[in-house]
XYZ file of C-alpha atoms in Angstrom:
606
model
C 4.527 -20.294 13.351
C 5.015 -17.019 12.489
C 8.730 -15.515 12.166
C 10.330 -13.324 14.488
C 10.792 -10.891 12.670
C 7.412 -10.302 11.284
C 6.204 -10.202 15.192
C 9.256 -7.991 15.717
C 7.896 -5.716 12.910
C 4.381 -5.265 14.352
C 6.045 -4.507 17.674
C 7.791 -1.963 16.299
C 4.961 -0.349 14.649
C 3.020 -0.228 18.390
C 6.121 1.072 20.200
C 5.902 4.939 19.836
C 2.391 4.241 21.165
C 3.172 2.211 24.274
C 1.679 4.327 27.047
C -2.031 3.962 25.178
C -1.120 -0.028 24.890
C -0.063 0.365 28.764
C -3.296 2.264 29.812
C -5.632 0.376 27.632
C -3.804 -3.191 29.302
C -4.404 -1.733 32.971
C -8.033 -0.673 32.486
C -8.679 -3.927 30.882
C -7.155 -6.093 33.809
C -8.948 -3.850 36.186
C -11.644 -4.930 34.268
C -11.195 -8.627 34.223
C -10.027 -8.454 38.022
C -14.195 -6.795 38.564
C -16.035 -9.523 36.129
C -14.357 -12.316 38.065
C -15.663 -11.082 41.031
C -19.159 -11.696 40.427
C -19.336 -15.303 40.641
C -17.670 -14.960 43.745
C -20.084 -12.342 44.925
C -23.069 -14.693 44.078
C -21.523 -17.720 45.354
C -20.936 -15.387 48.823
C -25.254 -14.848 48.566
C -26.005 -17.749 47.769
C -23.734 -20.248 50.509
C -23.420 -17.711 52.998
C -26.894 -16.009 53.586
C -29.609 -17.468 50.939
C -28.715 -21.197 51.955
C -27.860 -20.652 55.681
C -31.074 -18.546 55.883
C -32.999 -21.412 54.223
C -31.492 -23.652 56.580
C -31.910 -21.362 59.393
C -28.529 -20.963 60.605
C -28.856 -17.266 59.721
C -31.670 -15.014 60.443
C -34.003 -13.673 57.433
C -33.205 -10.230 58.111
C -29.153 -10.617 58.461
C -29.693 -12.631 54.752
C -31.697 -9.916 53.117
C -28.767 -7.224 55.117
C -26.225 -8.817 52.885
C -27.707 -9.881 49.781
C -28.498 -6.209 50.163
C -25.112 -5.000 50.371
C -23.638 -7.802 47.858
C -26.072 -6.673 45.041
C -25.123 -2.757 45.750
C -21.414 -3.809 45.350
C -22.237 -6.056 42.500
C -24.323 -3.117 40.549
C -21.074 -0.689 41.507
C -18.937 -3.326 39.721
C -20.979 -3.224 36.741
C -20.874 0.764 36.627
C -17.596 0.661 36.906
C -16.706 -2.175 33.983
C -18.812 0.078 31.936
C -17.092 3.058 32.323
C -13.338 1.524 32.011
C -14.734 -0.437 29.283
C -15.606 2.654 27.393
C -12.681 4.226 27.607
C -10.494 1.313 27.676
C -11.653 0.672 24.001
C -11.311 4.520 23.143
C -7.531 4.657 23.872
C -6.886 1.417 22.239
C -8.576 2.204 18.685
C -7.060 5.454 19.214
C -3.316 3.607 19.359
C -4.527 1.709 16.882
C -5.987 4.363 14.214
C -2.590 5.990 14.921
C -0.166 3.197 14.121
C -2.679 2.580 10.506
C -2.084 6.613 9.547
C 1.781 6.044 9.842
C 2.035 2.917 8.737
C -0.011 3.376 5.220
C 2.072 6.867 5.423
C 5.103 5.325 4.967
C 3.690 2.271 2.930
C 2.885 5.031 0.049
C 6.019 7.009 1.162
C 8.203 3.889 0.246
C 5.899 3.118 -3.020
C 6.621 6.643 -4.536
C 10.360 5.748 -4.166
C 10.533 2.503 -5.734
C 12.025 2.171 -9.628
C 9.677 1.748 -12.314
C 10.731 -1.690 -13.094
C 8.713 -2.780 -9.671
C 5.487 -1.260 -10.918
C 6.297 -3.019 -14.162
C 6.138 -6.561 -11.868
C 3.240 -5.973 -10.155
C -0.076 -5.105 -11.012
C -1.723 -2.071 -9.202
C -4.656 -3.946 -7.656
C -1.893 -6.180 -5.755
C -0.586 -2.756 -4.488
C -3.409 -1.347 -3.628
C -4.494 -4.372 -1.489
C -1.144 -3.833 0.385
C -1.867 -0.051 1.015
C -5.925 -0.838 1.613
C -6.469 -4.574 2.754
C -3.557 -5.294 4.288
C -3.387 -2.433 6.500
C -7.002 -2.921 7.838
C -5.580 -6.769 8.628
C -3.200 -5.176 10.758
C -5.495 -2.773 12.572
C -8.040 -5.646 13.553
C -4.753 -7.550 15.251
C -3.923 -3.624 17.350
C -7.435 -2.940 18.139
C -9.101 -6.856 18.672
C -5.956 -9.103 19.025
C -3.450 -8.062 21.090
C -4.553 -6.514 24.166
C -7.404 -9.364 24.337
C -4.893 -11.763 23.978
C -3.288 -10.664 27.335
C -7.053 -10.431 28.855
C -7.359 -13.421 27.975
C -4.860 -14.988 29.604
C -5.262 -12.939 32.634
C -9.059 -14.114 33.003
C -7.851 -17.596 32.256
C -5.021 -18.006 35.092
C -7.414 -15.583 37.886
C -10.359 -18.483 37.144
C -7.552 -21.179 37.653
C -6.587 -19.430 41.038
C -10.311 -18.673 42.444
C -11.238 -22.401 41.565
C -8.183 -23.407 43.183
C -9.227 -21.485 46.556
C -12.448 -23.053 46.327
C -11.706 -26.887 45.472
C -8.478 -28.365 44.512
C -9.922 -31.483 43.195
C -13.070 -30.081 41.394
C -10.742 -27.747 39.674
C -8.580 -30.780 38.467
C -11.703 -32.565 37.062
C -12.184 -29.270 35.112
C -9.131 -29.057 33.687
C -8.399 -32.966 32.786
C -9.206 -31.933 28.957
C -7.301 -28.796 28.738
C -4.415 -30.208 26.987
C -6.898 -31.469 24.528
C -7.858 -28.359 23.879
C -4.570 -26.873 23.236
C -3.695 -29.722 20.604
C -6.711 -29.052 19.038
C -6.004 -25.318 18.774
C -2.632 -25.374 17.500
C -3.688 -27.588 14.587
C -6.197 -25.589 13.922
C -3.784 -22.218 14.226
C -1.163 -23.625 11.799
C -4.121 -24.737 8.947
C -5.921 -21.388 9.603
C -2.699 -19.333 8.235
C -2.160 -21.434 5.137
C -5.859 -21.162 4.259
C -5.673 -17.154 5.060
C -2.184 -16.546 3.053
C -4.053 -17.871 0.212
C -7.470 -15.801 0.657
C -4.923 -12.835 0.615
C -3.245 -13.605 -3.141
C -6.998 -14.500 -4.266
C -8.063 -11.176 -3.400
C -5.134 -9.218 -4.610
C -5.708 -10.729 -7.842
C -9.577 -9.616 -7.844
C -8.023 -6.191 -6.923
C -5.589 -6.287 -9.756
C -8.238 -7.317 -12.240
C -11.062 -4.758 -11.382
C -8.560 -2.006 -11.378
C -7.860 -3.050 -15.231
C -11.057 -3.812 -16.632
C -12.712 -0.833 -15.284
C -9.911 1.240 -16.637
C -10.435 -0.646 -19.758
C -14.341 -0.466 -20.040
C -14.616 1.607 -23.457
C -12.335 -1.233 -24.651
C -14.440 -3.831 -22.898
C -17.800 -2.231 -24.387
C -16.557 -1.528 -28.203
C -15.323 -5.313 -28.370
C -18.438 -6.332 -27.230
C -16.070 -8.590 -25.100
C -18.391 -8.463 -21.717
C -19.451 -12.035 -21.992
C -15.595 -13.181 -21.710
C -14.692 -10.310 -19.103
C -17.604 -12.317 -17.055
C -16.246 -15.492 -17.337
C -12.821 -14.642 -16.300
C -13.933 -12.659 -13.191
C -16.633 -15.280 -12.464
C -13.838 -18.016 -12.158
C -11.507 -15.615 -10.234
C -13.602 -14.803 -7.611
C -14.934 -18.120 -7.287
C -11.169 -19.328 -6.723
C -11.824 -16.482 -3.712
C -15.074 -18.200 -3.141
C -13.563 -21.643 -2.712
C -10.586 -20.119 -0.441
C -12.868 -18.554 2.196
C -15.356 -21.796 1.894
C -11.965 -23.392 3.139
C -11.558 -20.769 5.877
C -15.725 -21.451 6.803
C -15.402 -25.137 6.730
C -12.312 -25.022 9.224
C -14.010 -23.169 11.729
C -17.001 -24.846 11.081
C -14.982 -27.969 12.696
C -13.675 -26.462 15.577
C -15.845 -24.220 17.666
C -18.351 -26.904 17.561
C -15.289 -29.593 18.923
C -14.757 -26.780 21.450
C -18.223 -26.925 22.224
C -18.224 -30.419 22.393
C -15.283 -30.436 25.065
C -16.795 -27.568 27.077
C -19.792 -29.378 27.750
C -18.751 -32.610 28.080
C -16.522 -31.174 31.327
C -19.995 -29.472 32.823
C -21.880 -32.335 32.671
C -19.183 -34.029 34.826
C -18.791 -31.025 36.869
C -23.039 -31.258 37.304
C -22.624 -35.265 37.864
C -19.656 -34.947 40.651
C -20.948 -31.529 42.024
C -24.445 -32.600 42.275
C -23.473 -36.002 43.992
C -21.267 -34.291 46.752
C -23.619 -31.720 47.533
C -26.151 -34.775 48.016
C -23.403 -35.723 50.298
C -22.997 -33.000 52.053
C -19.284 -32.168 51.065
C -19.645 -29.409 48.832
C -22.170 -25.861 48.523
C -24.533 -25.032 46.315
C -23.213 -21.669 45.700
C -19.524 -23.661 45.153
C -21.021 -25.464 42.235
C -22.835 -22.718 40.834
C -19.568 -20.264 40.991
C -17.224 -23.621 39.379
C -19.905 -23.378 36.438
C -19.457 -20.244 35.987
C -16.119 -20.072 35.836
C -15.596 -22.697 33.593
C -17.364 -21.377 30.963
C -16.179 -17.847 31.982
C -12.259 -20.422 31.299
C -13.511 -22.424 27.731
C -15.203 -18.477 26.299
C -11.477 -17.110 26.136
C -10.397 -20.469 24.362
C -13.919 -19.799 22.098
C -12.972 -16.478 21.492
C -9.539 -17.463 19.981
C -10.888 -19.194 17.007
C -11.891 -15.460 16.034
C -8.545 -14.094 17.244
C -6.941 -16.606 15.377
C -8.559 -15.543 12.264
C -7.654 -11.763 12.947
C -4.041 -13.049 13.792
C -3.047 -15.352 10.912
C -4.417 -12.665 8.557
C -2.474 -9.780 10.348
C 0.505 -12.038 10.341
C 0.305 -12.481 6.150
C -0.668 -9.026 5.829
C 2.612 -8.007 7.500
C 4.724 -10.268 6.095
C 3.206 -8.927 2.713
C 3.568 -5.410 3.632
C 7.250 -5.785 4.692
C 8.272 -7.615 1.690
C 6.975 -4.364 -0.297
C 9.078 -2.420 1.977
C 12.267 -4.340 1.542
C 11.494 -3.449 -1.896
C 14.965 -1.704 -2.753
C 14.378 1.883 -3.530
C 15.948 3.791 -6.615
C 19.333 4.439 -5.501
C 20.235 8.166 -4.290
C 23.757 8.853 -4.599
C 25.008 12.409 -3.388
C 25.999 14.154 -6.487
C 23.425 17.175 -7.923
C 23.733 20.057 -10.254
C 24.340 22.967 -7.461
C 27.233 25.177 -7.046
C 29.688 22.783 -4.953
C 28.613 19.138 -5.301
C 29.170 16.928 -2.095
C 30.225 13.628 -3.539
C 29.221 10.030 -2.363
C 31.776 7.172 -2.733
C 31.890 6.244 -6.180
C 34.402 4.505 -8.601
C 35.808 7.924 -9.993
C 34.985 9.493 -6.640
C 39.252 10.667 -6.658
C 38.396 11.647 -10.461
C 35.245 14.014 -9.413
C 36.561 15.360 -6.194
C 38.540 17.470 -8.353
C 36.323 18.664 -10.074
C 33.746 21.705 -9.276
C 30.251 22.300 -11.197
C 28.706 25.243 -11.291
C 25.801 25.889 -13.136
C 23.695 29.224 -13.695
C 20.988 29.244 -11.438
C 21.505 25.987 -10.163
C 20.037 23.957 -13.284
C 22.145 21.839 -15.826
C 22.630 23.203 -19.017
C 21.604 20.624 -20.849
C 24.242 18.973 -22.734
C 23.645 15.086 -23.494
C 25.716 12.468 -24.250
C 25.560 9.072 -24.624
C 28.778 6.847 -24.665
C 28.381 3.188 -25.779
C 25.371 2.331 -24.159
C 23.431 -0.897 -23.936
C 20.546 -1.724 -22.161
C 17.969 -4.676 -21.671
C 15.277 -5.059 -19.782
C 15.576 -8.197 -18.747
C 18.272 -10.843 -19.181
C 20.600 -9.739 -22.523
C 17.738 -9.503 -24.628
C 19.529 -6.018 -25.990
C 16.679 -3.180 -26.420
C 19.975 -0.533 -27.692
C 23.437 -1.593 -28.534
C 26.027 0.334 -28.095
C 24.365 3.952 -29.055
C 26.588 6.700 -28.535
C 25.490 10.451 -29.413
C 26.003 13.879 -28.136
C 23.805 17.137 -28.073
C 24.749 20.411 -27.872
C 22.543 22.519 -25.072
C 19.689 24.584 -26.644
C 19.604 21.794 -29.915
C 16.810 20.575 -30.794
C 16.904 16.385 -31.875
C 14.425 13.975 -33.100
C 14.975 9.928 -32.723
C 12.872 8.280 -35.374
C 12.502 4.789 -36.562
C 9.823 1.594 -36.240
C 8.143 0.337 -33.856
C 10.108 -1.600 -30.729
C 13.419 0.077 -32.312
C 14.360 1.735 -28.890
C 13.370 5.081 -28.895
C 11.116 5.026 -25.912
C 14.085 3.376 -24.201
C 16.125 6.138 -24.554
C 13.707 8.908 -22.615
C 13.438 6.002 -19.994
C 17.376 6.256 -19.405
C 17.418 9.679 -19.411
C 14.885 9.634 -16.689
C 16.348 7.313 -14.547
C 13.282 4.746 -15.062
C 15.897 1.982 -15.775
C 19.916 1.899 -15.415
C 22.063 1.069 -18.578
C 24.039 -2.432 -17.740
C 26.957 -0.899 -19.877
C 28.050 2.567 -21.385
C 27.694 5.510 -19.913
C 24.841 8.617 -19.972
C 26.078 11.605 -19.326
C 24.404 15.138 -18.686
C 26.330 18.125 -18.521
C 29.721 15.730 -17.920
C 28.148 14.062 -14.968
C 26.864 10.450 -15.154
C 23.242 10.071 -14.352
C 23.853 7.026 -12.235
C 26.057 9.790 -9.620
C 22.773 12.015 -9.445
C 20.110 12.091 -7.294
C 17.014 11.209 -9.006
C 15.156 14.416 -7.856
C 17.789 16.755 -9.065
C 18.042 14.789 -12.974
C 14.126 14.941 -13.155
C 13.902 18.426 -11.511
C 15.956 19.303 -15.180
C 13.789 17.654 -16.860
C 10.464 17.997 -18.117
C 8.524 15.055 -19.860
C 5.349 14.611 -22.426
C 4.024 11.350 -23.060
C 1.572 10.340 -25.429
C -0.675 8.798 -23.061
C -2.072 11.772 -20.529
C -2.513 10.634 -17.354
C -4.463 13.852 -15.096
C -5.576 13.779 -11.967
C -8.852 14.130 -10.069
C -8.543 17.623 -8.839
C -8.884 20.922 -10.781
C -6.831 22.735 -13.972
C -4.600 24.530 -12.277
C -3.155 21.544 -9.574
C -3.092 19.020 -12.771
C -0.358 21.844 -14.285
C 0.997 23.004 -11.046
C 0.992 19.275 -9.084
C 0.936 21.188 -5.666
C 4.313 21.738 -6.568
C 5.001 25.160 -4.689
C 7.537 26.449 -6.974
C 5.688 26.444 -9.427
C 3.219 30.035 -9.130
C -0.319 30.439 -10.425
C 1.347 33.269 -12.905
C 3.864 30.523 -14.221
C 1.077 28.032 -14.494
C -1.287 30.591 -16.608
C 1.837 32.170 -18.497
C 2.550 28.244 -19.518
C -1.082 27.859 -20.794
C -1.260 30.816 -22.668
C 2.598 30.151 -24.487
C 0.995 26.673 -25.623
C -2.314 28.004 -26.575
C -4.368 25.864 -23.987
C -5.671 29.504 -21.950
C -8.152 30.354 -24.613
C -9.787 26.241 -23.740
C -9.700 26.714 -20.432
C -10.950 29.774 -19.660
C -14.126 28.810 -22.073
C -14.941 26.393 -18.779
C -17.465 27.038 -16.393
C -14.355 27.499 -13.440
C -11.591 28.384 -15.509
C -8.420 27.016 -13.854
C -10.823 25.962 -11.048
C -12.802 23.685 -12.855
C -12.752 20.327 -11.423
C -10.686 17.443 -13.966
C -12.786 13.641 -13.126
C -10.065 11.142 -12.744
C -7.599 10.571 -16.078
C -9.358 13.902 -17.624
C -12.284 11.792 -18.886
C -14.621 14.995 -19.547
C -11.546 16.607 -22.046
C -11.009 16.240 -25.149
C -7.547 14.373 -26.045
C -6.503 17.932 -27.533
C -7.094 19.199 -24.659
C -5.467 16.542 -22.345
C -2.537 17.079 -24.028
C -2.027 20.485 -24.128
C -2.126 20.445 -20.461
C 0.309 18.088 -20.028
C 2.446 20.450 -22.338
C 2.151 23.439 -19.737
C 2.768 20.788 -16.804
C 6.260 19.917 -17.972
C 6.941 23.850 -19.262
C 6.043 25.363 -15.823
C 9.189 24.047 -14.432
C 11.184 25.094 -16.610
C 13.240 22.494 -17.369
C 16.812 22.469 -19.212
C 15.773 19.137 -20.733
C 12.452 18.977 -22.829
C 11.733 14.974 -23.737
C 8.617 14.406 -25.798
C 7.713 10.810 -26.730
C 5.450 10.695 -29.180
C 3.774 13.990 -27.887
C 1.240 15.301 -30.925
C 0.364 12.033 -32.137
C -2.973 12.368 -30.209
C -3.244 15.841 -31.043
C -5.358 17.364 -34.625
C -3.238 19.682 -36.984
C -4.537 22.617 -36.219
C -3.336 22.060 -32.403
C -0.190 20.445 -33.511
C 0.498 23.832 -35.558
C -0.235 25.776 -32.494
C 2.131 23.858 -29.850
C 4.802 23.978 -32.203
C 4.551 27.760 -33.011
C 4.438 28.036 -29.076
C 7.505 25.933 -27.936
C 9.050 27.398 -30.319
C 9.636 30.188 -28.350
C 10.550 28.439 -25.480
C 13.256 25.852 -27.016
C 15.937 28.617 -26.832
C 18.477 27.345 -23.906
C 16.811 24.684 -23.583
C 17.598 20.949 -25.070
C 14.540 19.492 -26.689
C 14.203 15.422 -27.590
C 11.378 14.593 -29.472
C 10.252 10.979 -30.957
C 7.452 10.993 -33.223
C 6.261 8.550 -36.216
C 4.907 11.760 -37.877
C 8.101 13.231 -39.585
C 6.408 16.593 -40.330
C 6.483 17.483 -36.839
C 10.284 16.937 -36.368
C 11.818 18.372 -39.758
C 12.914 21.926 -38.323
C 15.002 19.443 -35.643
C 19.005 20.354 -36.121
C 19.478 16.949 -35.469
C 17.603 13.538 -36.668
C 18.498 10.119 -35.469
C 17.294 7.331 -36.993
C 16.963 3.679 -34.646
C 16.888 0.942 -36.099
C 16.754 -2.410 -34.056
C 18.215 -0.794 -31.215
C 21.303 0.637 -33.143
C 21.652 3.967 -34.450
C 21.623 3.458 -38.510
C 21.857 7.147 -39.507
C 21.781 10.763 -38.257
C 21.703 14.437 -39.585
C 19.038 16.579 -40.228
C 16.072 16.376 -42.485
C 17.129 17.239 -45.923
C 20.977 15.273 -45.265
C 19.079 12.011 -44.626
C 16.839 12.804 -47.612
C 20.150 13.144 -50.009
C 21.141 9.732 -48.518
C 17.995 7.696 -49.615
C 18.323 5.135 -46.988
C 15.850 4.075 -43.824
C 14.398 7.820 -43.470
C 14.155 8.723 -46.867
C 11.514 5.751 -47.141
C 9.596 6.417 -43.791
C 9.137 9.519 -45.475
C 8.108 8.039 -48.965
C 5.904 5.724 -46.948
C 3.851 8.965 -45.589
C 3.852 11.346 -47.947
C 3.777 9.027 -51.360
C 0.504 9.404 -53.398
């Protein structure tokens, strides 16, 4: 059974779009109210004028006067289901395409908001079947489920009642193997969701594993490592395969034991009938119309197996989908760097009532300090120990040190990526964990060594539809860092289209833009994590000779295994095993011969 609240949920989702649900339910039981009227209507014909005729109670022409009129009323019946019908399933997909926009609306809405250390849980092909699949699950339940569900019913209970009208007993014959019926259904219901909460993983893991190795193809192709990349996805999907032969095999069983049951019941509706119209006690046309509407009763119960299927998959999808969205957001406390700060409760909240920051126009200055800080990413597995350090605004500082030592750590705390368990991080005498996230990142602008661009054109994969950010900031960025002269050598200039992750650039030129992405804002905070390792000397030389001129009043952090690029820094810190071991600036850690002096042997001996 599913829970309430995941019912509740999908309620909710349909509410602001209850007057379409309401018109769509009263066109479709004006519908169902017409189609049981024709086995009436041809039980009238039949008993009343084409039997009575035959037997000459009624005259020829008074029989052919209202079969006459019966068919015209029958054909208006039909005109009219057909036009209801149309727009009965307009408004409803309508409602339904409606609830989907929101709905995956706020799905990515919520994504966007969630901390990095979800994304670093799940894989993006389980996301994206949340946002894609799931969603669609959830539209077939709106548009095929729910309002048939009530038709249904409706057409079920108005056969019980005509039948009834007609003959009490033949309509208790008919229904002796109901119950049977329902048994039979509600097994079936209950192993139909188990079998469809486990199609849903199978494909999400599919999802997840396309998404990588097609990212990963040069990778794939170089290692010549197709023939394994086969095997894994061959025994992946067939675990899908083997799911959904589950789901086959299960109905497979019972729409044919539906169709056993329906038949069994007319052949002893035809056996009775027949034998008391022999008799005299019952019509032809009585017989014909309990037919009818038995199989017009049994083709709802038919029909559920499908609705089933749509509904146990809607009900996983949702429960799926709200389980992302209970996904706790990154917390947004009230604190930013404008003029008067309204403060959020807080443990110093007495402590920073008093106090009043004001910053030129409206941006931190960009003074950093960290104060005993340790952080893990999991468990106590310490990643930094108790680091503690303090830049001036406007310095320039360098973190160096092997690989895994925590440099890359650092950045991540300063962008709010990950919390520090203890210490404190502090930016212009505020702790980060008392900002809002939009206000510390608007400060700060970030190069990584991987360049992630997207589909779209030059200017937008600098700008990011931000719309403080002009088309003169975006081409005065380009030109300080030296990537103007590239760009307007292309066939669009800052038009020209980028394919997705900048494929058709060169990794010079992939990073370069992703240098006048984070300058464009202007940031008081300049992080760069291992920014010109992808980049040749001749374009290191020119980025550095261009943010050079923009590193005034601003504080720059750069971590880089290449020392030459960092030995103008006023500061150098060197990490070692998540501790700082030594700091000062290039020639001071020289005089001291210890861990920098030999990275530096180890790249520049002969």
């Amino acid at each position: 059974m599913p829970g309430k609240d995941t019912i509740f949920n999908l309620m909710k989702y349909a509410f602001p779009y209850w007057h379409l649900f309401l018109l769509s339910l009263l066109l479709i039981l004006a519908i169902s109210a017409s189609n049981l009227m024709r086995p009436y209507l041809i039980k009238v014909a039949i008993d009343d004028y084409i039997h009575k005729a035959a037997e000459g109670t009624v005259s020829v022409e008074a029989a052919k006067n209202g079969v006459k009129t019966i068919s015209i009323f029958f054909g208006i019946l039909v005109i009219f289901e057909f036009v209801f019908s149309f727009a009965q399933t307009y408004i409803l997909h309508t409602a339904g395409n409606k609830i989907i926009l929101k709905m995956r609306e706020k799905i990515f809405s919520h994504i966007q908001k969630l901390p990095i250390t979800f994304f670093d849980k799940n894989t993006v092909g389980r996301i994206v079947t949340r946002v894609i699949n799931d969603v669609d699950a959830i539209n077939e339940m709106y548009t095929n489920v729910l309002i048939s569900f009530i038709q249904d019913i409706f057409i079920m209970a108005g056969i019980v009642f005509a039948m009834f009208k007609m003959n009490k007993k033949l309509t208790l014959i008919s229904l002796t193997l109901v119950p049977v019926m329902a048994v039979v259904t509600i097994k079936f219901r209950k192993k139909a969701r188990e079998i469809f909460d486990v199609i849903r993983t199978k494909l999400a893991l599919i999802n997840a594993f396309l998404s990588e190795h097609i990212s990963g193809m040069k990778i794939i192709q170089v290692f010549n490592m197709q023939e394994i990349t086969q095997k894994e996805f061959e025994d992946i999907n067939k675990e899908y395969y083997v799911a959904n032969d589950r789901q086959v095999m299960l109905f497979g069983i019972f729409r044919p034991a539906i169709d056993f049951i329906t038949s069994f019941i007319l052949a002893v509706l035809l056996w009775y009938g027949g034998r008391n119209i022999l008799k005299g006690q019952l019509e032809i046309g009585t017989l014909y119309a309990f037919i009818n509407y038995i199989n017009r009763f049994f083709q709802p119960i038919m029909d559920l197996t499908d609705q089933i299927n749509t509904l146990q998959s809607s009900l996983v999808s949702s429960e799926r989908i709200e389980r992302l969205l209970e996904e706790k957001p990154e917390s947004e406390p009230g604190i930013n760097f404008e003029g008067n700060i309204n403060f959020m409760d807080s443990q110093n909240f007495e402590e920073n009532k008093k106090k009043e920051y004001k910053f030129n126009t409206n941006k931190a200055s960009g003074m950093i300090e960290f104060k005993n800080v340790w952080f893990a990413y999991s468990g106590e597995d310490w990643v930094l120990k108790d680091i503690s350090f303090k830049i001036e605004p406007g310095e320039t500082v360098a973190f160096v040190g092997a690989t895994g030592a925590g440099k890359t750590s650092i950045i991540n705390l300063l962008c709010g990526f990950y919390e520090n368990q203890k210490g404190e991080i502090l930016i212009d005498g505020i702790n980060i964990k008392n900002l809002r996230k939009k206000e510390l990142r608007k400060n700060i602008g970030l190069v990584l060594q991987d360049v992630f661009l997207f589909s779209g054109d030059i200017k937008t994969n600098i700008g990011l539809f931000d719309n403080e950010v002009s088309f003169s900031r975006i081409k005065k960025s380009a030109e300080y860092l030296g990537a103007d002269d590239f760009i307007n050598k292309l066939p669009e200039g800052y038009d020209s289209p980028v394919n997705e992750r900048g494929t058709t650039l060169s990794s010079g030129q992939r990073q370069l833009l992703s240098f006048a992405r984070a300058l464009a804002r202007d940031p008081a905070i300049l992080l760069m994590d291992e920014a010109t390792s992808n980049i040749d000397t001749e374009s290191e030389i020119l980025i550095q000779e261009s943010l050079s001129k923009l590193m005034e009043g601003r504080t720059n952090i750069a971590i880089a295994h290449r020392l030459s690029t960092i030995q103008k820094a006023d500061k150098i810190f060197v990490i070692h095993k998540g501790e700082i071991r030594e700091s000062g600036t290039h020639q001071e850690l020289l005089d001291k011969e210890g861990i920098y002096y030999n990275l530096y042997k180890l790249q520049y001996q002969t």
